[in-house]
Amino acid sequence: MQFNLSRSQLFIAAAAIMASVLYSLGIWQPGAEALAFGLLGTTGDVADKIKAELSRISDQIKTQAEAAEKEIKANAKLSEETRASVDKLLTTQGELQARLQAAEQLVVKLEQGGGGSNAPRSMGEQITASEEYAAFAANPRGSFRMGVKAAITEGAASAGDLIVPQRVPGIITPGQRRLTIRDLINWGRTTSNSIEFARELVYTNSANVVSENPNSNKPESNITFEADTAPVATIAHWIPASRQVLADVPQLQSYIDGRLRYGLKLKEEAQLLKGSGVGLNIDGIYTQATAYLNPGVSVQAETRIDRLRLALLQVELSEYYADAIVLSPIDWASIELLKTTDNAYLFANPSMAGMPSLWGRNIVPTQSMDSGDFLVGAFGGGQAVQGWDREDVSVAISYEDRDNFVKNMVTILCEERVGLTVYRPSAFVKGDFDDIIVAS
C-alpha cells in the first residue's frame, strides 16, 4: 500500500516517530512537545543517541548471552528470569532499529520536498519546515513571520506539464464568400464542347397601314442574323496528399473536397462575371456588356443612385427590362448609409431585415465586382443570357498520377465544364462611379 503525503504531513509523521524514539530512550518529558520538531533540525544528534542506545543494548545482550551460556553449562538449562531478560533486550533492539530506519527515511524525504528534489513547496509546507517555525514552536511567544518562496505555478519548472490544453474538434474553416452570379441566370445542359447560336443582328420594321388597292405593294421589312459561338470552358485544380494522412484523419478528405469545390465555384463566379474571353477564358457578362452612356437625361449634382437609374433606363431603351444591379459591397454600403439633413436613413432601416433593392430592382452585392464598378441588366428569363453545364463539379482521387504509387501519395482533382452565352450584350450596361465627386 502506498500513501501520498504532503510535506507538512511528512514533517508531523517524522516528529511523531522522533517522539516515540525519545520516549523509548527515556528522555521525553510531558510539556516538551516541540522538542521532537526541534530535533528534526538536528537529525544527526538524534541518530547518534539512538545508535548509542542500540550499542548499549547490544552490550547488554552480549553480557546476558555469556551469562546464559554459563548458566546452561552449570544447570543444563536456562532459568525463566534470564530467558525473559534476553527476550526483552532483543525486542527493544529490534524496535530501536526499526524506528531509527523509519526516522532517517522520513527526514531524507522531508528534506527533498516530499519525494521530489525539484518539487515546489506550498506556503504551509515552507512554514512548517522552516527553522524559524521550529524555534517558535519551542517557545511560542509573540508573533511569527518568515519569507515564503514561490509556490506551485503554471511555469515549465512547476506544474506546467500537468496542464493539458482543450482541443476543439474538427477543422476551423476560413470565411467563404457568398456566391451569387450563377443564381442570377438560367441554366441548361449541353453535350458538346461549344454552343453555337444565331443572333438577330438588324431588324428593319417597315410595317405600316396600307390601302385596299390590290395594285399597291405592301411595305417590306428586313431581318439579318449573325452566328456566334461560345466555348465550354474547363475549370479545374488539384492538391496532393499522402495516403497515410487521409487514412489517419478520415475527415480530412471530406474537408479537402469541400475546399476544392468552393475554390472551383469562386473561380466560376469570376469567369461568369468578368471572364476575358481570351484563350480558354469564358467571355463574361460584364466583359460583353454595353458601356454606360447617359441617354440624354440632365441630372443636377449626380450621385451613384442617379447613375444607376440612368443605366436602368439605358437597358430599357434597348427593349429589355433590367431585373438586377450588381455592385461591390463597399458601394452598396455607401448607398445604404445615405442620410437626410436630419440624419434619417434614405434607403435602409437598421431595425428591420429586408432584401437589398433600389429602384425596385434587386441589389446583388458581391466581391467579384470591383469597388467603383457596376453592372445592371436583364439576367433572368434566358432571353439575354444563359449558362450551360457540360459536366457538374466532380472530385476524383488518383493513386497512379506520376510517381504517386512509389511515394504513397494521392492526387485529389476537382473540375467542372461550363459555358456562357450572352445573346444580347445591349441588355446589360456596365459603368463606374469614378467621375462622381460627391461621396454618395
XYZ file of C-alpha atoms in Angstrom:
440
model
C 0.000 0.000 0.000
C 1.331 3.459 -0.939
C 0.474 6.749 0.770
C 0.959 10.150 -0.905
C 1.783 12.570 1.912
C 2.323 16.306 1.679
C 5.485 17.831 3.067
C 3.716 19.080 6.168
C 2.234 15.619 6.774
C 5.669 14.068 6.433
C 7.015 16.590 8.926
C 4.373 15.692 11.503
C 4.894 11.951 10.913
C 8.642 12.346 11.384
C 8.049 14.292 14.588
C 5.774 11.552 15.891
C 8.445 8.925 15.249
C 11.049 11.116 16.930
C 8.770 11.480 19.928
C 8.368 7.699 20.124
C 12.129 7.226 19.927
C 12.754 9.851 22.612
C 10.145 8.246 24.850
C 11.756 4.831 24.449
C 15.126 6.385 25.300
C 13.676 7.815 28.454
C 14.358 11.467 27.609
C 10.784 12.533 26.748
C 9.124 14.850 29.241
C 5.488 15.976 29.296
C 5.046 19.574 28.132
C 8.068 19.457 25.812
C 6.170 18.523 22.622
C 8.169 20.979 20.498
C 11.367 19.030 21.251
C 10.586 16.464 18.572
C 10.159 19.240 15.963
C 13.355 20.887 17.090
C 15.258 17.630 16.865
C 14.294 17.361 13.172
C 16.669 20.224 12.516
C 19.437 18.276 14.335
C 18.868 14.821 12.942
C 22.482 13.848 13.476
C 22.186 14.264 17.294
C 19.071 12.108 17.491
C 20.595 9.419 15.282
C 23.698 9.379 17.472
C 21.559 8.951 20.594
C 19.593 6.109 19.013
C 22.791 4.416 17.861
C 24.334 4.825 21.304
C 21.261 3.219 22.893
C 21.462 0.393 20.341
C 25.153 -0.133 21.236
C 24.317 -0.193 24.954
C 21.538 -2.739 24.449
C 23.815 -4.856 22.237
C 26.407 -4.904 25.020
C 23.719 -5.950 27.492
C 22.569 -8.706 25.131
C 26.159 -9.907 24.829
C 26.568 -9.918 28.595
C 23.277 -11.736 29.075
C 24.238 -14.246 26.372
C 27.538 -15.046 28.155
C 25.721 -15.410 31.495
C 23.110 -17.620 29.855
C 25.821 -19.814 28.370
C 27.463 -20.278 31.818
C 24.055 -20.965 33.376
C 23.261 -23.634 30.786
C 26.629 -25.351 31.378
C 26.159 -25.281 35.135
C 22.478 -26.229 35.308
C 21.903 -27.810 31.901
C 19.019 -25.345 31.365
C 18.168 -21.606 31.184
C 16.199 -20.023 34.005
C 12.932 -18.241 33.226
C 14.289 -14.934 34.543
C 17.318 -14.994 32.240
C 15.182 -16.033 29.263
C 12.733 -13.131 29.857
C 15.602 -10.633 30.200
C 17.196 -11.742 26.919
C 13.859 -11.652 25.061
C 13.162 -8.130 26.303
C 16.562 -6.878 25.215
C 16.166 -8.425 21.741
C 12.713 -6.897 21.341
C 13.954 -3.450 22.401
C 16.856 -3.707 19.989
C 14.522 -4.563 17.065
C 12.173 -1.699 17.874
C 15.008 0.831 18.066
C 16.464 -0.332 14.756
C 13.067 -0.060 13.021
C 12.427 3.389 14.473
C 15.868 4.608 13.517
C 15.415 3.449 9.904
C 11.922 4.977 9.618
C 13.065 8.296 11.090
C 16.054 8.543 8.749
C 13.902 7.762 5.660
C 11.221 10.288 6.553
C 13.717 13.006 7.325
C 15.511 12.436 3.997
C 12.183 12.518 2.147
C 11.205 15.657 4.041
C 14.433 17.411 3.131
C 13.817 16.537 -0.578
C 10.451 18.295 -0.635
C 8.243 15.246 -0.137
C 9.967 12.876 -2.568
C 10.922 15.218 -5.461
C 14.192 17.090 -5.434
C 12.757 19.882 -7.644
C 9.129 19.781 -6.467
C 7.941 23.258 -5.426
C 6.605 23.555 -1.877
C 3.348 25.166 -0.854
C 3.203 28.065 1.550
C 2.136 25.881 4.502
C 4.901 23.356 3.848
C 7.543 26.062 3.696
C 6.390 27.462 7.046
C 6.237 24.182 8.980
C 9.590 23.021 7.592
C 11.449 26.222 8.455
C 13.933 26.619 11.322
C 12.106 29.810 12.337
C 8.895 27.846 12.900
C 10.726 25.143 14.891
C 12.201 27.823 17.143
C 8.788 29.487 17.528
C 7.117 26.141 18.310
C 9.688 25.502 21.065
C 8.993 28.923 22.584
C 5.645 30.229 21.285
C 5.769 33.868 22.309
C 4.940 36.980 20.318
C 4.313 36.736 16.568
C 5.888 34.587 13.866
C 6.966 35.791 10.398
C 9.044 34.365 7.592
C 9.553 34.781 3.828
C 7.834 32.274 1.571
C 9.375 31.030 -1.657
C 7.449 30.548 -4.910
C 4.545 28.096 -4.641
C 3.214 25.836 -7.416
C 2.644 27.776 -10.664
C 1.914 27.127 -14.346
C 5.590 27.508 -15.194
C 7.537 24.804 -17.014
C 9.605 24.117 -13.870
C 6.467 23.729 -11.775
C 3.058 22.255 -12.704
C 3.018 23.486 -16.310
C 3.361 19.995 -17.805
C 0.246 18.860 -15.946
C -1.994 21.418 -17.702
C -3.474 19.886 -20.864
C -4.994 22.332 -23.426
C -8.580 21.774 -24.502
C -8.876 20.697 -28.155
C -11.761 21.978 -30.270
C -12.917 19.108 -32.510
C -12.832 19.376 -36.281
C -11.144 21.954 -38.513
C -11.945 25.662 -38.340
C -12.857 26.753 -41.871
C -11.963 30.280 -43.032
C -14.710 32.605 -44.225
C -16.302 31.777 -47.561
C -17.589 34.399 -49.946
C -21.282 34.320 -50.802
C -21.582 33.353 -54.467
C -24.466 34.961 -56.345
C -23.865 35.382 -60.089
C -24.740 31.790 -61.048
C -28.135 32.131 -59.372
C -28.983 35.237 -61.408
C -29.134 33.456 -64.771
C -30.942 30.481 -66.286
C -29.005 27.250 -66.860
C -29.263 24.486 -69.416
C -27.264 21.345 -70.223
C -25.040 20.632 -73.188
C -23.289 17.535 -74.502
C -20.783 19.387 -76.642
C -17.618 21.409 -76.121
C -19.169 24.585 -77.571
C -22.533 26.261 -78.065
C -23.449 27.836 -81.400
C -26.365 30.204 -81.796
C -27.817 32.627 -84.310
C -28.360 36.168 -83.076
C -30.620 38.674 -84.733
C -28.418 41.491 -85.883
C -30.615 44.089 -87.655
C -34.357 44.313 -87.798
C -35.891 46.756 -90.200
C -39.553 47.111 -89.346
C -41.479 48.564 -92.270
C -44.906 47.617 -91.037
C -47.475 50.281 -91.954
C -51.119 50.747 -92.816
C -51.958 50.051 -96.414
C -54.835 50.705 -98.742
C -57.192 48.147 -100.197
C -55.846 48.824 -103.667
C -54.635 45.449 -104.944
C -52.182 47.146 -107.273
C -50.182 48.743 -104.445
C -47.225 46.879 -102.883
C -47.105 46.181 -99.185
C -44.057 47.505 -97.257
C -41.171 45.061 -96.914
C -39.299 44.557 -93.626
C -35.889 43.010 -93.214
C -34.084 40.915 -90.597
C -30.418 39.973 -90.655
C -28.673 37.459 -88.417
C -25.192 36.627 -87.293
C -23.790 33.370 -85.973
C -21.828 33.233 -82.757
C -20.130 30.514 -80.726
C -19.425 30.233 -77.026
C -16.867 27.620 -75.942
C -17.352 25.294 -72.978
C -14.553 26.021 -70.547
C -12.963 23.587 -68.121
C -12.244 24.911 -64.640
C -10.063 22.640 -62.535
C -7.474 22.433 -59.773
C -5.891 19.696 -57.657
C -3.981 19.117 -54.470
C -1.520 16.365 -53.449
C -1.837 14.435 -50.195
C -0.286 11.361 -48.639
C -2.254 8.134 -48.398
C -1.319 7.840 -44.741
C -2.764 11.194 -43.681
C -6.037 10.512 -45.487
C -6.265 7.146 -43.730
C -5.316 8.531 -40.308
C -7.591 11.588 -40.489
C -10.850 10.464 -42.134
C -12.449 13.904 -42.028
C -9.529 15.473 -43.910
C -10.603 14.062 -47.271
C -14.122 15.477 -46.984
C -12.665 18.810 -45.823
C -10.343 18.936 -48.842
C -13.269 18.042 -51.116
C -15.295 20.938 -49.753
C -12.458 23.435 -50.079
C -11.695 22.338 -53.635
C -15.365 22.671 -54.618
C -15.556 26.127 -53.090
C -12.402 27.237 -54.887
C -13.855 25.980 -58.166
C -17.123 27.877 -57.699
C -15.228 31.018 -56.681
C -13.355 30.953 -59.977
C -16.570 30.139 -61.843
C -18.225 33.291 -60.487
C -15.276 35.430 -61.550
C -15.391 33.902 -65.044
C -19.157 34.325 -65.434
C -18.964 37.961 -64.429
C -15.638 39.226 -65.767
C -14.063 36.428 -67.829
C -11.915 37.991 -70.532
C -12.988 35.672 -73.354
C -9.327 35.391 -74.392
C -7.851 31.926 -74.864
C -9.596 29.388 -72.657
C -11.443 32.001 -70.565
C -15.209 32.429 -70.583
C -16.470 35.631 -72.166
C -18.141 37.138 -69.114
C -21.324 39.173 -68.844
C -19.536 42.336 -67.697
C -16.976 41.938 -70.456
C -19.657 41.825 -73.182
C -21.993 44.391 -71.626
C -22.639 47.741 -73.277
C -20.757 50.708 -71.821
C -22.802 53.216 -69.859
C -23.858 56.320 -71.750
C -26.328 58.859 -70.452
C -29.364 58.532 -72.701
C -29.758 62.314 -72.611
C -31.257 62.989 -69.193
C -29.987 66.089 -67.413
C -29.192 65.414 -63.759
C -28.186 68.064 -61.246
C -25.477 67.029 -58.709
C -25.390 63.459 -59.998
C -24.977 60.739 -57.376
C -24.371 56.993 -57.520
C -28.095 56.421 -57.263
C -28.757 58.744 -60.209
C -26.246 56.923 -62.378
C -27.713 53.533 -61.613
C -31.154 54.827 -62.553
C -29.856 56.107 -65.877
C -28.180 52.739 -66.543
C -31.525 51.039 -65.934
C -33.062 53.428 -68.438
C -30.371 52.581 -70.964
C -31.236 48.873 -70.688
C -34.927 49.674 -71.004
C -34.312 51.679 -74.162
C -32.714 48.578 -75.678
C -36.077 46.798 -75.289
C -35.140 44.824 -72.139
C -36.098 45.153 -68.523
C -33.203 45.146 -66.059
C -34.050 42.969 -63.069
C -30.840 43.223 -61.009
C -27.988 45.564 -60.125
C -24.582 44.062 -59.339
C -22.375 46.174 -57.047
C -19.366 45.914 -54.824
C -20.370 45.548 -51.134
C -18.448 48.776 -50.482
C -20.521 50.788 -52.962
C -23.785 49.313 -51.695
C -22.863 50.128 -48.101
C -22.124 53.726 -49.142
C -25.584 53.979 -50.692
C -27.324 52.378 -47.707
C -25.664 54.856 -45.336
C -27.024 57.923 -47.130
C -28.953 60.188 -44.751
C -31.269 63.160 -44.905
C -30.393 66.513 -43.406
C -31.911 65.364 -40.109
C -29.758 62.155 -40.143
C -32.544 59.755 -41.131
C -31.549 56.911 -43.443
C -32.838 57.261 -47.001
C -32.843 53.630 -48.138
C -32.226 51.496 -45.087
C -33.948 50.681 -41.815
C -31.334 49.265 -39.410
C -34.029 47.733 -37.191
C -35.559 45.663 -39.994
C -34.185 42.996 -42.324
C -35.145 43.103 -45.981
C -33.935 42.237 -49.451
C -31.496 44.856 -50.768
C -33.221 46.773 -53.546
C -33.008 50.048 -55.409
C -35.491 51.465 -57.886
C -37.500 48.253 -57.469
C -34.588 46.050 -58.636
C -32.656 43.512 -56.614
C -29.235 44.593 -55.428
C -26.589 41.856 -55.679
C -23.502 42.789 -53.610
C -20.504 40.615 -54.480
C -16.773 40.930 -54.010
C -16.355 39.653 -57.543
C -17.273 43.179 -58.618
C -14.534 45.768 -58.163
C -15.266 48.769 -55.989
C -16.467 51.672 -58.120
C -17.872 49.466 -60.909
C -21.481 48.431 -61.545
C -23.490 46.184 -63.844
C -27.236 46.341 -64.488
C -29.147 44.088 -66.834
C -31.799 41.533 -67.710
C -30.290 38.491 -66.041
C -33.400 36.306 -65.724
C -35.667 34.716 -68.307
C -32.951 33.301 -70.544
C -33.577 35.853 -73.339
C -30.406 37.877 -72.843
C -28.032 35.377 -71.218
C -27.861 31.676 -70.395
C -25.400 29.374 -68.694
C -24.564 25.818 -69.757
C -23.417 22.852 -67.714
C -21.389 20.242 -69.591
C -20.016 18.406 -66.553
C -21.039 19.074 -62.981
C -18.448 19.572 -60.276
C -16.654 16.303 -59.607
C -13.845 15.236 -57.282
C -11.562 12.358 -58.298
C -8.695 10.678 -56.425
C -5.822 9.105 -58.310
C -3.118 6.816 -56.924
C -1.305 6.447 -60.251
C -0.609 10.088 -61.101
C 3.108 10.378 -61.973
C 5.082 8.710 -59.134
C 2.248 8.579 -56.587
C 2.480 4.803 -56.258
C 6.107 4.716 -55.114
C 5.696 7.753 -52.870
C 2.430 6.716 -51.195
C 0.800 9.894 -52.471
C -2.623 10.634 -53.952
C -3.820 13.382 -56.264
C -7.217 14.918 -55.490
C -8.634 16.612 -58.599
C -11.702 18.848 -58.726
C -13.125 20.109 -62.026
C -16.207 21.165 -63.969
C -17.098 22.240 -67.518
C -19.357 25.252 -68.067
C -20.270 27.620 -70.860
C -21.949 31.026 -71.102
C -23.870 32.583 -73.987
C -24.697 36.303 -73.906
C -27.350 36.647 -76.571
C -27.941 40.357 -76.136
C -24.999 42.448 -74.898
C -27.225 45.520 -75.121
C -29.406 44.059 -72.350
C -26.529 44.725 -69.932
C -24.942 48.058 -69.083
C -21.644 48.436 -67.267
C -20.045 51.536 -65.858
C -18.291 53.156 -62.930
C -18.620 55.998 -60.445
C -15.159 57.440 -60.972
C -16.294 60.888 -62.168
C -18.890 61.292 -59.414
C -17.246 63.626 -56.915
C -19.919 63.672 -54.239
C -19.452 60.743 -51.837
C -22.945 59.371 -52.216
